[in-house]
JSON list of C-alpha atoms in Angstrom, two decimals:
[
{"chain": "J", "resi": 201, "resn": "MET", "atom": "CA", "xyz": [101.33, 105.60, -25.57]},
{"chain": "J", "resi": 202, "resn": "TYR", "atom": "CA", "xyz": [100.06, 106.29, -22.08]},
{"chain": "J", "resi": 203, "resn": "LEU", "atom": "CA", "xyz": [97.80, 108.90, -20.49]},
{"chain": "J", "resi": 204, "resn": "LEU", "atom": "CA", "xyz": [98.64, 111.10, -17.52]},
{"chain": "J", "resi": 205, "resn": "PHE", "atom": "CA", "xyz": [95.70, 112.46, -15.52]},
{"chain": "J", "resi": 206, "resn": "THR", "atom": "CA", "xyz": [96.01, 115.59, -13.37]},
{"chain": "J", "resi": 207, "resn": "TYR", "atom": "CA", "xyz": [93.59, 116.41, -10.55]},
{"chain": "J", "resi": 208, "resn": "ASP", "atom": "CA", "xyz": [93.24, 119.33, -8.15]},
{"chain": "J", "resi": 209, "resn": "GLN", "atom": "CA", "xyz": [93.11, 119.07, -4.37]},
{"chain": "J", "resi": 210, "resn": "LEU", "atom": "CA", "xyz": [89.37, 118.37, -4.54]},
{"chain": "J", "resi": 211, "resn": "ASN", "atom": "CA", "xyz": [89.92, 115.40, -6.90]},
{"chain": "J", "resi": 212, "resn": "ARG", "atom": "CA", "xyz": [88.48, 117.23, -9.90]},
{"chain": "J", "resi": 213, "resn": "LEU", "atom": "CA", "xyz": [89.96, 116.22, -13.25]},
{"chain": "J", "resi": 214, "resn": "LEU", "atom": "CA", "xyz": [91.95, 119.11, -14.73]},
{"chain": "J", "resi": 215, "resn": "GLN", "atom": "CA", "xyz": [93.90, 117.56, -17.58]},
{"chain": "J", "resi": 216, "resn": "ALA", "atom": "CA", "xyz": [94.59, 114.36, -19.50]},
{"chain": "J", "resi": 217, "resn": "GLN", "atom": "CA", "xyz": [97.81, 114.24, -21.52]},
{"chain": "J", "resi": 218, "resn": "ALA", "atom": "CA", "xyz": [99.16, 111.56, -23.84]},
{"chain": "J", "resi": 219, "resn": "TYR", "atom": "CA", "xyz": [102.81, 110.47, -23.92]},
{"chain": "J", "resi": 220, "resn": "ASN", "atom": "CA", "xyz": [104.67, 108.14, -26.26]},
{"chain": "J", "resi": 221, "resn": "ASN", "atom": "CA", "xyz": [108.15, 106.74, -27.00]},
{"chain": "J", "resi": 222, "resn": "MET", "atom": "CA", "xyz": [107.98, 103.84, -24.60]},
{"chain": "J", "resi": 223, "resn": "ASP", "atom": "CA", "xyz": [111.13, 101.69, -24.52]},
{"chain": "J", "resi": 224, "resn": "ILE", "atom": "CA", "xyz": [109.46, 98.29, -24.77]},
{"chain": "J", "resi": 225, "resn": "ALA", "atom": "CA", "xyz": [112.71, 96.37, -24.29]},
{"chain": "J", "resi": 226, "resn": "ASN", "atom": "CA", "xyz": [113.38, 98.04, -20.93]},
{"chain": "J", "resi": 227, "resn": "ASN", "atom": "CA", "xyz": [109.78, 98.84, -20.04]},
{"chain": "J", "resi": 228, "resn": "THR", "atom": "CA", "xyz": [110.61, 102.52, -19.47]},
{"chain": "J", "resi": 229, "resn": "TRP", "atom": "CA", "xyz": [109.47, 105.92, -20.74]},
{"chain": "J", "resi": 230, "resn": "PRO", "atom": "CA", "xyz": [112.67, 107.77, -21.69]},
{"chain": "J", "resi": 231, "resn": "ASN", "atom": "CA", "xyz": [110.83, 110.72, -23.27]},
{"chain": "J", "resi": 232, "resn": "THR", "atom": "CA", "xyz": [108.68, 112.84, -20.97]},
{"chain": "J", "resi": 233, "resn": "THR", "atom": "CA", "xyz": [107.53, 115.14, -23.77]},
{"chain": "J", "resi": 234, "resn": "THR", "atom": "CA", "xyz": [103.81, 115.09, -24.45]},
{"chain": "J", "resi": 235, "resn": "TYR", "atom": "CA", "xyz": [102.59, 113.40, -27.59]},
{"chain": "J", "resi": 236, "resn": "ASN", "atom": "CA", "xyz": [102.38, 116.66, -29.61]},
{"chain": "J", "resi": 237, "resn": "GLY", "atom": "CA", "xyz": [99.13, 117.55, -27.87]},
{"chain": "J", "resi": 238, "resn": "ARG", "atom": "CA", "xyz": [97.39, 114.47, -29.20]},
{"chain": "J", "resi": 239, "resn": "TYR", "atom": "CA", "xyz": [94.32, 113.28, -27.29]},
{"chain": "J", "resi": 240, "resn": "GLU", "atom": "CA", "xyz": [94.77, 116.11, -24.78]},
{"chain": "J", "resi": 241, "resn": "ASN", "atom": "CA", "xyz": [91.76, 117.03, -22.68]},
{"chain": "J", "resi": 242, "resn": "THR", "atom": "CA", "xyz": [91.61, 119.94, -20.22]},
{"chain": "J", "resi": 243, "resn": "PHE", "atom": "CA", "xyz": [88.91, 121.20, -17.85]},
{"chain": "J", "resi": 244, "resn": "THR", "atom": "CA", "xyz": [88.19, 124.21, -15.67]},
{"chain": "J", "resi": 245, "resn": "HIS", "atom": "CA", "xyz": [85.72, 124.23, -12.78]},
{"chain": "J", "resi": 246, "resn": "ASP", "atom": "CA", "xyz": [84.02, 126.72, -10.53]},
{"chain": "J", "resi": 247, "resn": "ALA", "atom": "CA", "xyz": [84.31, 126.60, -6.75]},
{"chain": "J", "resi": 248, "resn": "ASN", "atom": "CA", "xyz": [81.28, 124.33, -6.50]},
{"chain": "J", "resi": 249, "resn": "GLY", "atom": "CA", "xyz": [82.64, 121.73, -8.93]},
{"chain": "J", "resi": 250, "resn": "ASN", "atom": "CA", "xyz": [80.62, 122.65, -12.02]},
{"chain": "J", "resi": 251, "resn": "ILE", "atom": "CA", "xyz": [82.56, 122.22, -15.26]},
{"chain": "J", "resi": 252, "resn": "LEU", "atom": "CA", "xyz": [83.05, 125.63, -16.88]},
{"chain": "J", "resi": 253, "resn": "THR", "atom": "CA", "xyz": [85.15, 124.78, -19.94]},
{"chain": "J", "resi": 254, "resn": "GLN", "atom": "CA", "xyz": [86.51, 121.73, -21.72]},
{"chain": "J", "resi": 255, "resn": "LEU", "atom": "CA", "xyz": [89.11, 121.52, -24.50]},
{"chain": "J", "resi": 256, "resn": "ARG", "atom": "CA", "xyz": [89.55, 118.27, -26.47]},
{"chain": "J", "resi": 257, "resn": "LYS", "atom": "CA", "xyz": [92.05, 117.32, -29.16]},
{"chain": "J", "resi": 258, "resn": "ASP", "atom": "CA", "xyz": [92.06, 114.45, -31.64]},
{"chain": "J", "resi": 259, "resn": "GLU", "atom": "CA", "xyz": [94.74, 111.95, -32.66]},
{"chain": "J", "resi": 260, "resn": "THR", "atom": "CA", "xyz": [96.62, 114.63, -34.65]},
{"chain": "J", "resi": 261, "resn": "GLY", "atom": "CA", "xyz": [96.49, 117.34, -31.98]},
{"chain": "J", "resi": 262, "resn": "ASN", "atom": "CA", "xyz": [93.74, 119.38, -33.66]},
{"chain": "J", "resi": 263, "resn": "ILE", "atom": "CA", "xyz": [91.08, 120.90, -31.43]},
{"chain": "J", "resi": 264, "resn": "ILE", "atom": "CA", "xyz": [87.78, 119.08, -31.89]},
{"chain": "J", "resi": 265, "resn": "ASP", "atom": "CA", "xyz": [85.88, 120.54, -28.93]},
{"chain": "J", "resi": 266, "resn": "ASN", "atom": "CA", "xyz": [86.26, 123.93, -27.24]},
{"chain": "J", "resi": 267, "resn": "LEU", "atom": "CA", "xyz": [83.28, 123.85, -24.93]},
{"chain": "J", "resi": 268, "resn": "THR", "atom": "CA", "xyz": [81.86, 126.47, -22.58]},
{"chain": "J", "resi": 269, "resn": "TYR", "atom": "CA", "xyz": [79.16, 125.36, -20.13]},
{"chain": "J", "resi": 270, "resn": "ASN", "atom": "CA", "xyz": [76.49, 127.95, -19.36]},
{"chain": "J", "resi": 271, "resn": "TYR", "atom": "CA", "xyz": [74.70, 128.10, -16.01]},
{"chain": "J", "resi": 272, "resn": "ASN", "atom": "CA", "xyz": [72.43, 130.62, -14.38]},
{"chain": "J", "resi": 273, "resn": "ASN", "atom": "CA", "xyz": [74.63, 133.59, -13.35]},
{"chain": "J", "resi": 274, "resn": "ALA", "atom": "CA", "xyz": [77.45, 132.06, -15.39]},
{"chain": "J", "resi": 275, "resn": "ASN", "atom": "CA", "xyz": [78.80, 135.51, -16.28]},
{"chain": "J", "resi": 276, "resn": "THR", "atom": "CA", "xyz": [78.94, 136.82, -12.71]},
{"chain": "J", "resi": 277, "resn": "THR", "atom": "CA", "xyz": [80.66, 135.90, -9.48]},
{"chain": "J", "resi": 278, "resn": "ALA", "atom": "CA", "xyz": [77.32, 135.08, -7.85]},
{"chain": "J", "resi": 279, "resn": "ASN", "atom": "CA", "xyz": [76.36, 131.54, -6.95]},
{"chain": "J", "resi": 280, "resn": "LYS", "atom": "CA", "xyz": [74.82, 129.57, -9.77]},
{"chain": "J", "resi": 281, "resn": "THR", "atom": "CA", "xyz": [71.13, 128.95, -9.28]},
{"chain": "J", "resi": 282, "resn": "ASN", "atom": "CA", "xyz": [70.74, 125.27, -8.38]},
{"chain": "J", "resi": 283, "resn": "ASN", "atom": "CA", "xyz": [73.85, 124.48, -10.47]},
{"chain": "J", "resi": 284, "resn": "ARG", "atom": "CA", "xyz": [71.66, 123.77, -13.50]},
{"chain": "J", "resi": 285, "resn": "LEU", "atom": "CA", "xyz": [73.32, 123.53, -16.92]},
{"chain": "J", "resi": 286, "resn": "TYR", "atom": "CA", "xyz": [71.29, 125.40, -19.54]},
{"chain": "J", "resi": 287, "resn": "SER", "atom": "CA", "xyz": [73.42, 125.22, -22.69]},
{"chain": "J", "resi": 288, "resn": "VAL", "atom": "CA", "xyz": [76.85, 124.38, -24.10]},
{"chain": "J", "resi": 289, "resn": "ASN", "atom": "CA", "xyz": [78.76, 126.44, -26.65]},
{"chain": "J", "resi": 290, "resn": "ASP", "atom": "CA", "xyz": [81.47, 125.06, -28.91]},
{"chain": "J", "resi": 291, "resn": "ALA", "atom": "CA", "xyz": [84.03, 127.58, -30.22]},
{"chain": "J", "resi": 292, "resn": "THR", "atom": "CA", "xyz": [85.92, 125.00, -32.28]},
{"chain": "J", "resi": 293, "resn": "PRO", "atom": "CA", "xyz": [87.06, 126.50, -35.60]},
{"chain": "J", "resi": 294, "resn": "GLN", "atom": "CA", "xyz": [85.46, 124.85, -38.59]},
{"chain": "J", "resi": 295, "resn": "GLY", "atom": "CA", "xyz": [87.64, 122.95, -41.05]},
{"chain": "J", "resi": 296, "resn": "THR", "atom": "CA", "xyz": [87.87, 119.90, -43.28]},
{"chain": "J", "resi": 297, "resn": "SER", "atom": "CA", "xyz": [89.29, 117.63, -40.58]},
{"chain": "J", "resi": 298, "resn": "LEU", "atom": "CA", "xyz": [86.65, 118.72, -38.09]},
{"chain": "J", "resi": 299, "resn": "THR", "atom": "CA", "xyz": [83.86, 118.16, -40.59]},
{"chain": "J", "resi": 300, "resn": "ALA", "atom": "CA", "xyz": [85.12, 114.63, -41.23]},
{"chain": "J", "resi": 301, "resn": "TYR", "atom": "CA", "xyz": [85.37, 113.99, -37.49]},
{"chain": "J", "resi": 302, "resn": "ARG", "atom": "CA", "xyz": [81.83, 115.16, -36.84]},
{"chain": "J", "resi": 303, "resn": "ALA", "atom": "CA", "xyz": [80.54, 112.97, -39.65]},
{"chain": "J", "resi": 304, "resn": "LEU", "atom": "CA", "xyz": [81.82, 110.00, -37.63]},
{"chain": "J", "resi": 305, "resn": "MET", "atom": "CA", "xyz": [80.90, 111.29, -34.16]},
{"chain": "J", "resi": 306, "resn": "THR", "atom": "CA", "xyz": [77.20, 111.82, -34.68]},
{"chain": "J", "resi": 307, "resn": "ASP", "atom": "CA", "xyz": [76.49, 111.92, -30.94]},
{"chain": "J", "resi": 308, "resn": "ASP", "atom": "CA", "xyz": [79.08, 114.62, -30.22]},
{"chain": "J", "resi": 309, "resn": "ILE", "atom": "CA", "xyz": [77.79, 117.80, -28.57]},
{"chain": "J", "resi": 310, "resn": "GLU", "atom": "CA", "xyz": [77.36, 120.62, -31.09]},
{"chain": "J", "resi": 311, "resn": "ASP", "atom": "CA", "xyz": [77.21, 124.34, -30.39]},
{"chain": "J", "resi": 312, "resn": "GLN", "atom": "CA", "xyz": [73.81, 125.08, -28.85]},
{"chain": "J", "resi": 313, "resn": "GLY", "atom": "CA", "xyz": [73.49, 128.71, -29.93]},
{"chain": "J", "resi": 314, "resn": "THR", "atom": "CA", "xyz": [73.57, 132.00, -28.08]},
{"chain": "J", "resi": 315, "resn": "PHE", "atom": "CA", "xyz": [73.10, 131.64, -24.34]},
{"chain": "J", "resi": 316, "resn": "ASN", "atom": "CA", "xyz": [69.75, 133.29, -23.55]},
{"chain": "J", "resi": 317, "resn": "THR", "atom": "CA", "xyz": [70.14, 135.05, -20.21]},
{"chain": "J", "resi": 318, "resn": "THR", "atom": "CA", "xyz": [66.82, 136.91, -20.53]},
{"chain": "J", "resi": 319, "resn": "ASN", "atom": "CA", "xyz": [64.62, 133.80, -20.61]},
{"chain": "J", "resi": 320, "resn": "ILE", "atom": "CA", "xyz": [67.08, 131.36, -19.13]},
{"chain": "J", "resi": 321, "resn": "ALA", "atom": "CA", "xyz": [64.52, 128.79, -17.99]},
{"chain": "J", "resi": 322, "resn": "GLN", "atom": "CA", "xyz": [62.87, 128.37, -21.41]},
{"chain": "J", "resi": 323, "resn": "GLY", "atom": "CA", "xyz": [65.13, 129.90, -24.06]},
{"chain": "J", "resi": 324, "resn": "ASN", "atom": "CA", "xyz": [68.05, 127.45, -23.96]},
{"chain": "J", "resi": 325, "resn": "ASN", "atom": "CA", "xyz": [68.84, 123.84, -24.81]},
{"chain": "J", "resi": 326, "resn": "TYR", "atom": "CA", "xyz": [68.05, 122.30, -21.41]},
{"chain": "J", "resi": 327, "resn": "THR", "atom": "CA", "xyz": [64.97, 122.98, -19.27]},
{"chain": "J", "resi": 328, "resn": "TYR", "atom": "CA", "xyz": [64.04, 121.75, -15.80]},
{"chain": "J", "resi": 329, "resn": "ASP", "atom": "CA", "xyz": [61.00, 121.32, -13.61]},
{"chain": "J", "resi": 330, "resn": "ALA", "atom": "CA", "xyz": [60.49, 123.05, -10.27]},
{"chain": "J", "resi": 331, "resn": "ILE", "atom": "CA", "xyz": [62.57, 120.52, -8.32]},
{"chain": "J", "resi": 332, "resn": "GLY", "atom": "CA", "xyz": [65.46, 120.39, -10.78]},
{"chain": "J", "resi": 333, "resn": "ASN", "atom": "CA", "xyz": [64.66, 117.35, -12.93]},
{"chain": "J", "resi": 334, "resn": "LEU", "atom": "CA", "xyz": [65.71, 117.70, -16.58]},
{"chain": "J", "resi": 335, "resn": "ILE", "atom": "CA", "xyz": [62.54, 117.80, -18.69]},
{"chain": "J", "resi": 336, "resn": "SER", "atom": "CA", "xyz": [63.77, 118.69, -22.19]},
{"chain": "J", "resi": 337, "resn": "ASP", "atom": "CA", "xyz": [66.91, 118.60, -24.33]},
{"chain": "J", "resi": 338, "resn": "ALA", "atom": "CA", "xyz": [66.55, 120.27, -27.73]},
{"chain": "J", "resi": 339, "resn": "GLN", "atom": "CA", "xyz": [69.77, 118.90, -29.22]},
{"chain": "J", "resi": 340, "resn": "GLU", "atom": "CA", "xyz": [68.74, 115.33, -28.41]},
{"chain": "J", "resi": 341, "resn": "GLU", "atom": "CA", "xyz": [65.25, 116.10, -29.76]},
{"chain": "J", "resi": 342, "resn": "ILE", "atom": "CA", "xyz": [63.69, 115.38, -26.37]},
{"chain": "J", "resi": 343, "resn": "ALA", "atom": "CA", "xyz": [60.44, 117.31, -26.05]},
{"chain": "J", "resi": 344, "resn": "ASN", "atom": "CA", "xyz": [59.56, 116.09, -22.57]},
{"chain": "J", "resi": 345, "resn": "ILE", "atom": "CA", "xyz": [60.82, 113.80, -19.82]},
{"chain": "J", "resi": 346, "resn": "GLU", "atom": "CA", "xyz": [58.20, 112.48, -17.42]},
{"chain": "J", "resi": 347, "resn": "TRP", "atom": "CA", "xyz": [59.43, 111.49, -13.94]},
{"chain": "J", "resi": 348, "resn": "THR", "atom": "CA", "xyz": [57.90, 109.30, -11.24]},
{"chain": "J", "resi": 349, "resn": "VAL", "atom": "CA", "xyz": [57.41, 110.66, -7.73]},
{"chain": "J", "resi": 350, "resn": "TYR", "atom": "CA", "xyz": [60.45, 108.59, -6.74]},
{"chain": "J", "resi": 351, "resn": "GLY", "atom": "CA", "xyz": [62.80, 110.40, -9.10]},
{"chain": "J", "resi": 352, "resn": "LYS", "atom": "CA", "xyz": [62.93, 107.80, -11.87]},
{"chain": "J", "resi": 353, "resn": "ILE", "atom": "CA", "xyz": [62.30, 108.44, -15.55]},
{"chain": "J", "resi": 354, "resn": "LYS", "atom": "CA", "xyz": [58.88, 107.23, -16.66]},
{"chain": "J", "resi": 355, "resn": "TYR", "atom": "CA", "xyz": [58.67, 108.42, -20.26]},
{"chain": "J", "resi": 356, "resn": "ILE", "atom": "CA", "xyz": [60.86, 110.26, -22.80]},
{"chain": "J", "resi": 357, "resn": "SER", "atom": "CA", "xyz": [58.93, 111.93, -25.62]},
{"chain": "J", "resi": 358, "resn": "ARG", "atom": "CA", "xyz": [60.77, 113.03, -28.76]},
{"chain": "J", "resi": 359, "resn": "MET", "atom": "CA", "xyz": [59.90, 116.01, -30.91]},
{"chain": "J", "resi": 360, "resn": "ASN", "atom": "CA", "xyz": [57.42, 115.43, -33.73]},
{"chain": "J", "resi": 361, "resn": "THR", "atom": "CA", "xyz": [59.50, 117.40, -36.23]},
{"chain": "J", "resi": 362, "resn": "SER", "atom": "CA", "xyz": [60.00, 116.04, -39.74]},
{"chain": "J", "resi": 363, "resn": "ASN", "atom": "CA", "xyz": [63.69, 115.23, -39.20]},
{"chain": "J", "resi": 364, "resn": "CYS", "atom": "CA", "xyz": [63.33, 113.42, -35.88]},
{"chain": "J", "resi": 365, "resn": "ASN", "atom": "CA", "xyz": [64.09, 109.69, -36.13]},
{"chain": "J", "resi": 366, "resn": "LYS", "atom": "CA", "xyz": [64.91, 109.00, -32.50]},
{"chain": "J", "resi": 367, "resn": "PRO", "atom": "CA", "xyz": [62.53, 106.78, -30.52]},
{"chain": "J", "resi": 368, "resn": "ASP", "atom": "CA", "xyz": [60.31, 107.52, -27.57]},
{"chain": "J", "resi": 369, "resn": "LEU", "atom": "CA", "xyz": [61.22, 105.51, -24.47]},
{"chain": "J", "resi": 370, "resn": "GLU", "atom": "CA", "xyz": [58.97, 104.16, -21.73]},
{"chain": "J", "resi": 371, "resn": "PHE", "atom": "CA", "xyz": [60.20, 102.64, -18.45]},
{"chain": "J", "resi": 372, "resn": "ASN", "atom": "CA", "xyz": [58.22, 100.64, -15.90]},
{"chain": "J", "resi": 373, "resn": "TYR", "atom": "CA", "xyz": [59.12, 99.76, -12.31]},
{"chain": "J", "resi": 374, "resn": "ASP", "atom": "CA", "xyz": [58.00, 97.41, -9.58]},
{"chain": "J", "resi": 375, "resn": "ALA", "atom": "CA", "xyz": [56.79, 98.49, -6.13]},
{"chain": "J", "resi": 376, "resn": "SER", "atom": "CA", "xyz": [60.39, 98.71, -4.90]},
{"chain": "J", "resi": 377, "resn": "GLY", "atom": "CA", "xyz": [61.43, 101.05, -7.70]},
{"chain": "J", "resi": 378, "resn": "ASN", "atom": "CA", "xyz": [63.36, 98.43, -9.70]},
{"chain": "J", "resi": 379, "resn": "ARG", "atom": "CA", "xyz": [63.08, 98.70, -13.46]},
{"chain": "J", "resi": 380, "resn": "ILE", "atom": "CA", "xyz": [61.11, 95.77, -14.87]},
{"chain": "J", "resi": 381, "resn": "SER", "atom": "CA", "xyz": [60.67, 96.80, -18.49]},
{"chain": "J", "resi": 382, "resn": "LYS", "atom": "CA", "xyz": [61.70, 99.24, -21.21]},
{"chain": "J", "resi": 383, "resn": "VAL", "atom": "CA", "xyz": [59.70, 99.98, -24.36]},
{"chain": "J", "resi": 384, "resn": "VAL", "atom": "CA", "xyz": [61.34, 101.53, -27.43]},
{"chain": "J", "resi": 385, "resn": "LYS", "atom": "CA", "xyz": [58.78, 103.29, -29.64]},
{"chain": "J", "resi": 386, "resn": "PRO", "atom": "CA", "xyz": [60.32, 104.24, -33.01]},
{"chain": "J", "resi": 387, "resn": "ARG", "atom": "CA", "xyz": [59.65, 107.49, -34.83]},
{"chain": "J", "resi": 388, "resn": "ILE", "atom": "CA", "xyz": [60.15, 108.06, -38.54]},
{"chain": "J", "resi": 389, "resn": "ASN", "atom": "CA", "xyz": [60.28, 111.69, -39.65]},
{"chain": "J", "resi": 390, "resn": "GLY", "atom": "CA", "xyz": [58.75, 112.65, -36.33]},
{"chain": "J", "resi": 391, "resn": "VAL", "atom": "CA", "xyz": [55.79, 110.27, -36.63]},
{"chain": "J", "resi": 392, "resn": "LEU", "atom": "CA", "xyz": [55.35, 107.71, -33.86]},
{"chain": "J", "resi": 393, "resn": "GLN", "atom": "CA", "xyz": [55.15, 104.24, -35.40]},
{"chain": "J", "resi": 394, "resn": "PRO", "atom": "CA", "xyz": [52.40, 101.68, -34.67]},
{"chain": "J", "resi": 395, "resn": "LEU", "atom": "CA", "xyz": [52.44, 99.21, -31.80]},
{"chain": "J", "resi": 396, "resn": "THR", "atom": "CA", "xyz": [53.78, 96.44, -34.04]},
{"chain": "J", "resi": 397, "resn": "ALA", "atom": "CA", "xyz": [57.07, 98.34, -34.39]},
{"chain": "J", "resi": 398, "resn": "TYR", "atom": "CA", "xyz": [57.71, 98.59, -30.65]},
{"chain": "J", "resi": 399, "resn": "LYS", "atom": "CA", "xyz": [60.62, 96.74, -29.04]},
{"chain": "J", "resi": 400, "resn": "TYR", "atom": "CA", "xyz": [60.44, 95.51, -25.46]},
{"chain": "J", "resi": 401, "resn": "THR", "atom": "CA", "xyz": [63.05, 94.64, -22.85]},
{"chain": "J", "resi": 402, "resn": "TYR", "atom": "CA", "xyz": [62.09, 92.81, -19.66]},
{"chain": "J", "resi": 403, "resn": "TYR", "atom": "CA", "xyz": [64.19, 92.47, -16.52]},
{"chain": "J", "resi": 404, "resn": "THR", "atom": "CA", "xyz": [63.63, 89.52, -14.18]},
{"chain": "J", "resi": 405, "resn": "ARG", "atom": "CA", "xyz": [64.83, 89.87, -10.62]},
{"chain": "J", "resi": 406, "resn": "ASP", "atom": "CA", "xyz": [65.27, 87.85, -7.47]},
{"chain": "J", "resi": 407, "resn": "ALA", "atom": "CA", "xyz": [63.66, 88.63, -4.11]},
{"chain": "J", "resi": 408, "resn": "GLN", "atom": "CA", "xyz": [66.38, 91.18, -3.31]},
{"chain": "J", "resi": 409, "resn": "GLY", "atom": "CA", "xyz": [65.86, 93.06, -6.57]},
{"chain": "J", "resi": 410, "resn": "ASN", "atom": "CA", "xyz": [69.03, 91.83, -8.29]},
{"chain": "J", "resi": 411, "resn": "THR", "atom": "CA", "xyz": [68.77, 91.44, -12.06]},
{"chain": "J", "resi": 412, "resn": "MET", "atom": "CA", "xyz": [68.90, 87.73, -12.90]},
{"chain": "J", "resi": 413, "resn": "ALA", "atom": "CA", "xyz": [68.11, 87.81, -16.62]},
{"chain": "J", "resi": 414, "resn": "VAL", "atom": "CA", "xyz": [67.23, 90.23, -19.41]},
{"chain": "J", "resi": 415, "resn": "TYR", "atom": "CA", "xyz": [64.82, 89.30, -22.20]},
{"chain": "J", "resi": 416, "resn": "LYS", "atom": "CA", "xyz": [64.04, 91.09, -25.44]},
{"chain": "J", "resi": 417, "resn": "TYR", "atom": "CA", "xyz": [60.78, 90.91, -27.34]},
{"chain": "J", "resi": 418, "resn": "GLU", "atom": "CA", "xyz": [61.17, 92.54, -30.74]},
{"chain": "J", "resi": 419, "resn": "ASN", "atom": "CA", "xyz": [58.52, 90.83, -32.86]},
{"chain": "J", "resi": 420, "resn": "PRO", "atom": "CA", "xyz": [55.06, 91.69, -31.52]},
{"chain": "J", "resi": 421, "resn": "GLY", "atom": "CA", "xyz": [52.50, 89.14, -32.60]},
{"chain": "J", "resi": 422, "resn": "THR", "atom": "CA", "xyz": [54.84, 86.24, -31.91]},
{"chain": "J", "resi": 423, "resn": "ALA", "atom": "CA", "xyz": [55.62, 84.43, -28.68]},
{"chain": "J", "resi": 424, "resn": "VAL", "atom": "CA", "xyz": [59.40, 84.60, -29.08]},
{"chain": "J", "resi": 425, "resn": "PHE", "atom": "CA", "xyz": [61.49, 86.14, -26.30]},
{"chain": "J", "resi": 426, "resn": "SER", "atom": "CA", "xyz": [65.28, 86.29, -26.59]},
{"chain": "J", "resi": 427, "resn": "LEU", "atom": "CA", "xyz": [67.49, 85.89, -23.53]},
{"chain": "J", "resi": 428, "resn": "THR", "atom": "CA", "xyz": [70.17, 88.54, -24.08]},
{"chain": "J", "resi": 429, "resn": "GLU", "atom": "CA", "xyz": [71.86, 88.56, -20.70]},
{"chain": "J", "resi": 430, "resn": "ARG", "atom": "CA", "xyz": [72.09, 86.20, -17.75]},
{"chain": "J", "resi": 431, "resn": "ASN", "atom": "CA", "xyz": [73.62, 87.82, -14.67]},
{"chain": "J", "resi": 432, "resn": "LEU", "atom": "CA", "xyz": [75.02, 85.31, -12.21]},
{"chain": "J", "resi": 433, "resn": "TYR", "atom": "CA", "xyz": [74.04, 86.43, -8.70]},
{"chain": "J", "resi": 434, "resn": "GLY", "atom": "CA", "xyz": [72.69, 89.63, -10.20]},
{"chain": "J", "resi": 435, "resn": "SER", "atom": "CA", "xyz": [76.17, 91.15, -10.25]},
{"chain": "J", "resi": 436, "resn": "ALA", "atom": "CA", "xyz": [76.15, 92.86, -13.65]},
{"chain": "J", "resi": 437, "resn": "ARG", "atom": "CA", "xyz": [75.42, 96.57, -13.95]},
{"chain": "J", "resi": 438, "resn": "LEU", "atom": "CA", "xyz": [72.07, 97.54, -15.46]},
{"chain": "J", "resi": 439, "resn": "GLY", "atom": "CA", "xyz": [72.49, 99.91, -18.41]},
{"chain": "J", "resi": 440, "resn": "ALA", "atom": "CA", "xyz": [70.07, 102.19, -20.17]}
]
């Protein structure tokens, strides 16, 4: 199987299609018919490059995502205010196969309810501050995102609802804006756990700010740090 990607003249991804029937002996693809719609992914965009819709199919060709992205003025021809995404709707029909898929893909985007055009800044899944930074995400149970004056995330607070088991996150930076530590603060049923449950990650850097090593400290009260990554010449990419 191979994938064919189609782009428009502005290099925006429009479609990904899967093909099969490769002739391994001759290293050719004699059949140019798509793989029965399997793994197909299509997009539409507005003139400014915002994704408007996305359609995704699974390994059997069934639709697993039929997404519509809602922006300010999304239902008019007017320009979208600051290109901010406020919610995503999923029109995928429900069924046994989809239910089984979603049981496996727990991080998949679900339908985020009716798009509230009356109170667009506060009545939808995503909210923003005055300069456009994302400050909340209801589906991810993020109650607030605190930013530094340099545009870096300082703190992510989760909702204190009874079904929230996602952790708070704290990030610290040096004077040059390089991340030097991350603190994971677990929640159980919305309740923030004590300091002894926190997990720490420390990033050591050279004089140029390149990451040289990453250490984890997951047992407060001990003096044990685990070296989890050693980046030669600081060339590895720093993840979240």
